[in-house]
Short mmCIF file of C-alpha atoms in Angstrom, two decimals:
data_model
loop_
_atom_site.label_atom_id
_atom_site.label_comp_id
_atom_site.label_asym_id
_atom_site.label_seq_id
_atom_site.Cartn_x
_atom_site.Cartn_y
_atom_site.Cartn_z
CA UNK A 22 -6.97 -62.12 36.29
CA UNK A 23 -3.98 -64.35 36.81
CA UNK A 24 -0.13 -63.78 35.58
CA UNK A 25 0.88 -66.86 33.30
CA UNK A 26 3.96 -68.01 31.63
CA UNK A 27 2.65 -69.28 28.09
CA UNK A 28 -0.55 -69.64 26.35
CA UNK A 29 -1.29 -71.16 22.79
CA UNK A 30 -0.83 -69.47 19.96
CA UNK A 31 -4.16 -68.07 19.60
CA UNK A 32 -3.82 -65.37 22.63
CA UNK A 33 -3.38 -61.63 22.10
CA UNK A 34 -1.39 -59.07 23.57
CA UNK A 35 -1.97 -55.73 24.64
CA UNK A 36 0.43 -53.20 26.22
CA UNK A 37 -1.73 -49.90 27.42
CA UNK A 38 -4.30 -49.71 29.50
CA UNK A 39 -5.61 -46.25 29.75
CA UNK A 40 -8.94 -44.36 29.22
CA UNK A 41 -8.28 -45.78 25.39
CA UNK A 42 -6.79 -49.19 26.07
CA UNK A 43 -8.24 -50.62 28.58
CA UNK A 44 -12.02 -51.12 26.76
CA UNK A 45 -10.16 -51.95 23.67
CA UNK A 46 -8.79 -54.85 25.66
CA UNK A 47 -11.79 -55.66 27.60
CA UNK A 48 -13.84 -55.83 24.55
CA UNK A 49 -11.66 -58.26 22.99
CA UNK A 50 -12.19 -60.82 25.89
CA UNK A 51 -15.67 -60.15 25.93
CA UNK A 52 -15.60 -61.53 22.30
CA UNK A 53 -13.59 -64.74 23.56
CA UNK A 54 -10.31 -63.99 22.72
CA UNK A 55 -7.78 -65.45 24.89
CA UNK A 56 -5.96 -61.76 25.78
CA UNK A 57 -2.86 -61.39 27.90
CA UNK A 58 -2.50 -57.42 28.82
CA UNK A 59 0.31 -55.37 29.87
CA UNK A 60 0.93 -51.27 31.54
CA UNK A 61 3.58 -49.94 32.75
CA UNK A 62 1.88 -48.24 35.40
CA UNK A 63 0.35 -51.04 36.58
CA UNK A 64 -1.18 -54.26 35.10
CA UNK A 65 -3.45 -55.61 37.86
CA UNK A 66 -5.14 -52.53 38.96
CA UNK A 67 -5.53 -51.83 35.23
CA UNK A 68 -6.41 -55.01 34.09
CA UNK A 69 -10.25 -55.74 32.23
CA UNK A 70 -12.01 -58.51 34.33
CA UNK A 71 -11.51 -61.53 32.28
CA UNK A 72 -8.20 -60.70 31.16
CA UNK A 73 -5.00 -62.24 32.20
CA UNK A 74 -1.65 -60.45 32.98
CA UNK A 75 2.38 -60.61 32.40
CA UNK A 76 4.89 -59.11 33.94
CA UNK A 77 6.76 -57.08 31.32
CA UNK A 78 6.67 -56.39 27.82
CA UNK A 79 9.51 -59.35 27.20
CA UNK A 80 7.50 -61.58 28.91
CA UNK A 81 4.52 -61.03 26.65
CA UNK A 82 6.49 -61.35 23.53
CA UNK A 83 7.52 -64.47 24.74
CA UNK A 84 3.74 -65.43 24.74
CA UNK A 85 1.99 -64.33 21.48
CA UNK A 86 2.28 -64.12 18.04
CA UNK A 87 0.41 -60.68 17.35
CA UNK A 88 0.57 -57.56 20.08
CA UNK A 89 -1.18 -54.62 20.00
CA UNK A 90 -0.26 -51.26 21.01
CA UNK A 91 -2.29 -48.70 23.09
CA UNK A 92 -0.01 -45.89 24.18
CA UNK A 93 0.21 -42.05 24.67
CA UNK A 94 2.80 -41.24 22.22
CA UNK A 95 5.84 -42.27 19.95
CA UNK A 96 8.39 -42.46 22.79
CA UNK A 97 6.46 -45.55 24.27
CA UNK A 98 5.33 -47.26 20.81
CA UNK A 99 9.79 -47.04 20.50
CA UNK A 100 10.56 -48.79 23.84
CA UNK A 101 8.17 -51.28 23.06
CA UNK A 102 9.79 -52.09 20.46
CA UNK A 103 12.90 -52.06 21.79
CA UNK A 104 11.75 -54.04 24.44
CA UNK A 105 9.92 -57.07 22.33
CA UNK A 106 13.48 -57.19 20.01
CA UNK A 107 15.34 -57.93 23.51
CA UNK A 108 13.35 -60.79 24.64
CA UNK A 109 14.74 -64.06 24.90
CA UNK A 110 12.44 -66.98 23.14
CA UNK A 111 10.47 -64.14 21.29
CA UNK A 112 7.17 -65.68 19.78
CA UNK A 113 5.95 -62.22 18.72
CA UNK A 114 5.69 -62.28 14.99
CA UNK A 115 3.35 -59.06 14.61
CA UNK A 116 2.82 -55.23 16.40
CA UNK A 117 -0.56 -53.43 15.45
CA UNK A 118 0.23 -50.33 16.86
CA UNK A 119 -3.47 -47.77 18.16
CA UNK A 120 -1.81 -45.14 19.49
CA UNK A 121 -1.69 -41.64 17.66
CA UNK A 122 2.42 -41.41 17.26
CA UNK A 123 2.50 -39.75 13.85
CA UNK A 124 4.30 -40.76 10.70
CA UNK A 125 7.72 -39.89 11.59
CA UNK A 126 7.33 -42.58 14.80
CA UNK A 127 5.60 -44.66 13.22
CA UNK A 128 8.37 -45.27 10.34
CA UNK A 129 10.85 -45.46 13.34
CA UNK A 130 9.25 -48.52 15.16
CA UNK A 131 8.54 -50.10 11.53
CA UNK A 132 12.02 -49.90 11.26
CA UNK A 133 13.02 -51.33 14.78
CA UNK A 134 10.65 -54.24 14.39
CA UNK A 135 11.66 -54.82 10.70
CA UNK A 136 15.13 -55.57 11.62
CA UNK A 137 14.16 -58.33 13.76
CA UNK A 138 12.18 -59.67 11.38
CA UNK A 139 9.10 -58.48 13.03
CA UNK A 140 5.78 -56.73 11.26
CA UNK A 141 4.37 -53.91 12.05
CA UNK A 142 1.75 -52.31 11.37
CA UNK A 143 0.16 -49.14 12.31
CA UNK A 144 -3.52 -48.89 12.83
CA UNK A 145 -4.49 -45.51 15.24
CA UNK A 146 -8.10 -45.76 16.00
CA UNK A 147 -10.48 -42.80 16.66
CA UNK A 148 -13.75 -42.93 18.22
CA UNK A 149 -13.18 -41.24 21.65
CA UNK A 150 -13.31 -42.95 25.22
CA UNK A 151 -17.26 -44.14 24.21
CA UNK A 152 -16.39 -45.37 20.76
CA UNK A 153 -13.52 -47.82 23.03
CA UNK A 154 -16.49 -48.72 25.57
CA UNK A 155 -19.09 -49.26 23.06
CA UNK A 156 -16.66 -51.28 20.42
CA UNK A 157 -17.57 -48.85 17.77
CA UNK A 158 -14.01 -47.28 16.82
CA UNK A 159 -13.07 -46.21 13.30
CA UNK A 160 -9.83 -47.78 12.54
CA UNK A 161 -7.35 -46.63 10.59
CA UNK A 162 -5.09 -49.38 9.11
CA UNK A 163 -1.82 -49.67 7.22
CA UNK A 164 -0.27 -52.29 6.14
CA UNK A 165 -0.08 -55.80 4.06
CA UNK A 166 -4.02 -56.59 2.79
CA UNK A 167 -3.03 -60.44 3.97
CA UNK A 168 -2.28 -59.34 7.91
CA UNK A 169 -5.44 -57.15 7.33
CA UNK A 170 -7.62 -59.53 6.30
CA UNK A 171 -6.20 -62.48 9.78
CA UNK A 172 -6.54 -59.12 11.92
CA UNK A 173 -10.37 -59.09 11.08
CA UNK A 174 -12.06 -60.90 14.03
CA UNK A 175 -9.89 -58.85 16.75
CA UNK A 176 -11.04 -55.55 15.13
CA UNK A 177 -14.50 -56.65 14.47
CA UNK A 178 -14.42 -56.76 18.59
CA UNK A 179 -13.24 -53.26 19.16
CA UNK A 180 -14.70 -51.48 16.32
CA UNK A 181 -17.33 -50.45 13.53
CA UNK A 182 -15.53 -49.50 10.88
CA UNK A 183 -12.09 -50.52 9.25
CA UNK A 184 -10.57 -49.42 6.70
CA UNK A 185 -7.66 -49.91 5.18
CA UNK A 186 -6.08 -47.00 4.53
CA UNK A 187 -2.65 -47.89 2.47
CA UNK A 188 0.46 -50.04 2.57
CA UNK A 189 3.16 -48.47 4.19
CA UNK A 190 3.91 -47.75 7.94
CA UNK A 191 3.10 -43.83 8.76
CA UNK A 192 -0.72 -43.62 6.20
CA UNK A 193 -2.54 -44.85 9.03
CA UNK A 194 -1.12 -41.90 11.13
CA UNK A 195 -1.50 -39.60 8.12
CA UNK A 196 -5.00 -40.80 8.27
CA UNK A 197 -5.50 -40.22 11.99
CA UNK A 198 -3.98 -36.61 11.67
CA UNK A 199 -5.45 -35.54 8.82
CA UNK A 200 -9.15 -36.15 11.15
CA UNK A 201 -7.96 -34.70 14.40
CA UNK A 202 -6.92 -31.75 12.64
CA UNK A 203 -10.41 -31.44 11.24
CA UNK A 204 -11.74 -32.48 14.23
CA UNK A 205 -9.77 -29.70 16.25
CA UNK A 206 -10.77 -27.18 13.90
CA UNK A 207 -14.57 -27.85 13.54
CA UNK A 208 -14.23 -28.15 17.83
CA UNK A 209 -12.75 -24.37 17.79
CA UNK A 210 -14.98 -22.79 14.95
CA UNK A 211 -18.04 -24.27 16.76
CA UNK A 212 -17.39 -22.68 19.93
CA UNK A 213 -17.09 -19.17 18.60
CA UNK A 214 -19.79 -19.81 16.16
CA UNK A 215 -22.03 -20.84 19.07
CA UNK A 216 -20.62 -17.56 21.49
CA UNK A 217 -20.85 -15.36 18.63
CA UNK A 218 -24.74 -16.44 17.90
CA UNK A 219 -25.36 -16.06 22.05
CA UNK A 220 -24.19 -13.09 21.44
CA UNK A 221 -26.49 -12.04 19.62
CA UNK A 222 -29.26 -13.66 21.56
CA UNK A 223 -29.93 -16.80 19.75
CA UNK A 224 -30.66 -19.75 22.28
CA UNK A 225 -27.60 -22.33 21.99
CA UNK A 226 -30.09 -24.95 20.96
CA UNK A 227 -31.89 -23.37 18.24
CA UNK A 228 -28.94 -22.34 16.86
CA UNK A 229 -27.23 -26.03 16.83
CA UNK A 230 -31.03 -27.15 15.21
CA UNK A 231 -30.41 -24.85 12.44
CA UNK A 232 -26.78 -25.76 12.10
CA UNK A 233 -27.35 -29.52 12.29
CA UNK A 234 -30.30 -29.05 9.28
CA UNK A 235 -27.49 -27.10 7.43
CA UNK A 236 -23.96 -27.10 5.80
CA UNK A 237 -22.46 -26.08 8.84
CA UNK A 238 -23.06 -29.80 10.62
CA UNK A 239 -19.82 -31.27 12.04
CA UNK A 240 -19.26 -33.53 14.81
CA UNK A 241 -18.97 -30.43 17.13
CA UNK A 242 -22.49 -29.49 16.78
CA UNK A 243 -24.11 -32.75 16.57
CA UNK A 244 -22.80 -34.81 19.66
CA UNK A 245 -20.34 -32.35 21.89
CA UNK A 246 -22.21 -29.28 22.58
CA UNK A 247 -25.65 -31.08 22.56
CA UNK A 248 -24.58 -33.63 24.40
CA UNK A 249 -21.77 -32.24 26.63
CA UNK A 250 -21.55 -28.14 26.51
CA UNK A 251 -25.38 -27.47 26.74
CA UNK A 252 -25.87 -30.40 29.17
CA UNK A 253 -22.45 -28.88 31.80
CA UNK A 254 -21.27 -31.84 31.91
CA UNK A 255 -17.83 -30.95 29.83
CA UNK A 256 -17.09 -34.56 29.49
CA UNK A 257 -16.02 -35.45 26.17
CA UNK A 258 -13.20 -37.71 27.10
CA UNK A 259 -10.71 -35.93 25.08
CA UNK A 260 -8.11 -33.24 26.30
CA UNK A 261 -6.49 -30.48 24.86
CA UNK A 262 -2.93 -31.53 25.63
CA UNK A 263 -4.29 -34.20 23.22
CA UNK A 264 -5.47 -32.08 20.82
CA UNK A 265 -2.17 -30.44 21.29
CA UNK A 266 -0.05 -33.27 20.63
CA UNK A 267 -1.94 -34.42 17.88
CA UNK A 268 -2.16 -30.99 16.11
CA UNK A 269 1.64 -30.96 16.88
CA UNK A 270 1.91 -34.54 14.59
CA UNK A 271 0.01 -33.17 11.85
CA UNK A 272 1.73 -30.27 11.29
CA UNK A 273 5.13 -32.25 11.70
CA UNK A 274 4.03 -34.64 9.15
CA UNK A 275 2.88 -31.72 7.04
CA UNK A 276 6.28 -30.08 7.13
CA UNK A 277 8.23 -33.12 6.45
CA UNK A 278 6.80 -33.54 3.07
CA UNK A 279 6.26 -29.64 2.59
CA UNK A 280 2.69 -29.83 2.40
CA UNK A 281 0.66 -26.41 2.67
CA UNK A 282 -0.63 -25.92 6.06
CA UNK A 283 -1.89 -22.08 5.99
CA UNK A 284 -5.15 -23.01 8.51
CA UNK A 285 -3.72 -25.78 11.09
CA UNK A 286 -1.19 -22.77 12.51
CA UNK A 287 -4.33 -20.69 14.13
CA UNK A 288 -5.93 -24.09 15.62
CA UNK A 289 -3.04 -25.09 17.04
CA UNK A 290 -2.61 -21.68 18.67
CA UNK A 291 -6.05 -21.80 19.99
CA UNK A 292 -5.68 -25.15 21.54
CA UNK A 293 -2.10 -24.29 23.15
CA UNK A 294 -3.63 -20.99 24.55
CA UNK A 295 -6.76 -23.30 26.16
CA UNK A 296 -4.27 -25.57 27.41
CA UNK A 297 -2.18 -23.30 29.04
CA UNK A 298 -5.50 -22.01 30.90
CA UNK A 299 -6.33 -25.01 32.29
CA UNK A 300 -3.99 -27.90 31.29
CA UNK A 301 -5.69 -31.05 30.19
CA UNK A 302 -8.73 -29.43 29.87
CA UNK A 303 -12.03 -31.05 28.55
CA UNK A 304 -12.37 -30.48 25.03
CA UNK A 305 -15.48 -29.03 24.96
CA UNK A 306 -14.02 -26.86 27.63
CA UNK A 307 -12.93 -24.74 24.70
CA UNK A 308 -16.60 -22.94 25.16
CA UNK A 309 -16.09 -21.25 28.03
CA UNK A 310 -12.53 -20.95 27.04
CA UNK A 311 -13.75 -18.32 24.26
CA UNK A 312 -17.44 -17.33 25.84
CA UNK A 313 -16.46 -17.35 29.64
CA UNK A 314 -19.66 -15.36 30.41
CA UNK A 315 -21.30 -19.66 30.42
CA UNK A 316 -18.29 -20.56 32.27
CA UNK A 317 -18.77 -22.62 35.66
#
C-alpha cells in the first residue's frame, strides 16, 4: 500500500472500509483495478493488500473519475459529499453510493452532488459480510442505464447479481429496505417458529428439513440457523442495531409516501427489545433472545 498524489483516469475510489467495505475494495484489486481507498478511522490499518491509499476524501476526488461509497449511514454518505464538492482540482465526475442510507438521504446527497455537477447514484448492496468476501453481493442499482452499463466490470468484481432497479436516486434504497424488512421479519418469525416447535419436542433440525421442503423456506431457515444457530457459532455478520437502523429507514420511507405498514411496527419492536438486551447483538442471536432455555 502506498499514499499517491494522482493516478490515470482508470483508478477507483473507495471511502469505507469496514466489515462491508473493505472486501468490496479488496475484491476489486484482485480483479486488476487500479483502486485508491479511503476511512476515516484509519486508511492504512484498513487498507486491502494491493490497494493504495490517500489522505482525505478531497484528496481522492482529486484523483478519480468514479468513487464509491461504503458507509454506516446517511450522515457519512452527506459529508462525503460535502467533502468531494470542496476539493480543489476535483476530477470526480461520479459517486456510487453501497451503503444502506434510505431514500430520504439518498435524495439529499443526489442533490449535493447534482449541484456541482456531479452524478450520483445509489446502489446499496446486500449479501452479508460473506457475500463481500466471496464477491457474490446482490446489488441494487439506481440510476442512468448508460453509467450502469460503464459501471459493469467494477460490479462484476464485487458481486453476482445486478440489477437495475429504476432511475431515480432513493429506488435502490427502496429496494434495499423493502428486503431487510423481509429479511428482519422472516429472521424473527423463524426464531419463534423454531422455539415454539422445541417446545413441543421437535429436534431443531428436523424441523428446519421439513420447513426447507415446504412453504415456510426463507433465508432464516436455510443458511442462519443451520449454519449459525444450530452450529453456536451466532456469527452471521449482521447486528441488530443494523437491523434496527434499517427497519428504522423502511418505515421512514414508508411514512413519507404514506404507504401501509401494519406488520413492520411489531418487527421493529422485536429487534429494538433484542438490541437493548445485548446491543449489537448477532442476528441470529435473536434465538436465544426469544428461547433463552438454548442460550449460552
Amino acid at each position: 500500500m502506498e499514499a499517491i498524489g494522482s493516478m490515470p483516469q482508470t483508478a477507483i475510489g473507495f471511502i469505507g472500509l469496514g466489515n462491508m467495505g473493505r472486501p468490496i475494495a479488496g475484491n476489486l484489486v484482485k480483479s486488476g483495478q487500479d483502486t485508491i481507498v479511503y476511512d476515516a478511522a484509519g486508511t492504512a490499518v484498513r487498507a486491502p493488500q494491493g490497494a493504495q491509499i490517500a489522505h482525505s476524501t478531497t484528496a481522492l476526488a482529486g484523483m478519480v473519475d468514479v468513487i464509491h461509497l461504503c458507509v454506516p449511514d446517511g450522515r457519512a454518505s452527506e459529508a462525503i459529499a460535502r467533502d468531494i464538492r470542496s476539493a480543489t482540482d476535483r476530477q470526480t465526475r461520479l459517486v456510487v453510493d453501497h451503503s444502506t442510507i434510505g431514500t430520504e438521504a439518498a435524495q439529499r446527497v443526489h442533490g449535493l452532488l447534482a449541484g456541482a455537477g456531479i452524478e450520483y447514484v445509489d446502489a446499496p448492496v446486500s449479501g452479508g459480510v460473506s457475500g463481500a468476501v466471496n464477491a457474490t453481493l446482490a446489488i441494487m442499482y439506481s440510476g442512468s442505464e448508460d453509467t450502469f452499463d460503464q459501471l459493469q466490470p467494477t460490479f462484476e468484481a464485487m458481486a453476482g447479481n445486478v440489477f437495475r432497479v429504476g432511475g431515480e436516486p432513493g429506488q435502490g434504497q427502496a429496494m434495499k429496505v423493502l428486503n431487510n424488512f423481509l429479511s428482519g421479519t422472516a429472521m424473527a418469525a423463524t426464531a419463534e417458529a423454531v422455539a415454539f416447535g422445541v417446545k413441543q419436542g421437535l429436534e431443531m433440525g428436523m424441523i428446519l428439513d421439513v420447513v426447507n421442503a415446504s412453504s415456510g423456506r426463507n433465508t432464516a431457515t436455510a443458511d442462519k440457523f443451520p449454519n449459525r444457530v444450530m452450529t453456536g457459532s451466532y456469527d452471521a455478520g449482521f447486528s441488530s442495531a443494523q437491523f434496527v437502523k434499517d427497519l428504522r429507514l423502511y418505515r421512514d420511507a414508508a411514512g413519507a409516501i404514506g404507504a401501509s405498514c401494519p406488520i413492520s411496527p411489531a418487527v421493529s419492536a422485536i429487534w429494538r427489545s433484542l438490541d437493548a438486551d445485548e446491543p449489537n447483538a448477532d442476528i441470529t442471536r435473536i434465538y436465544t433472545f426469544v428461547h433463552p432455555e438454548d442460550g449460552d
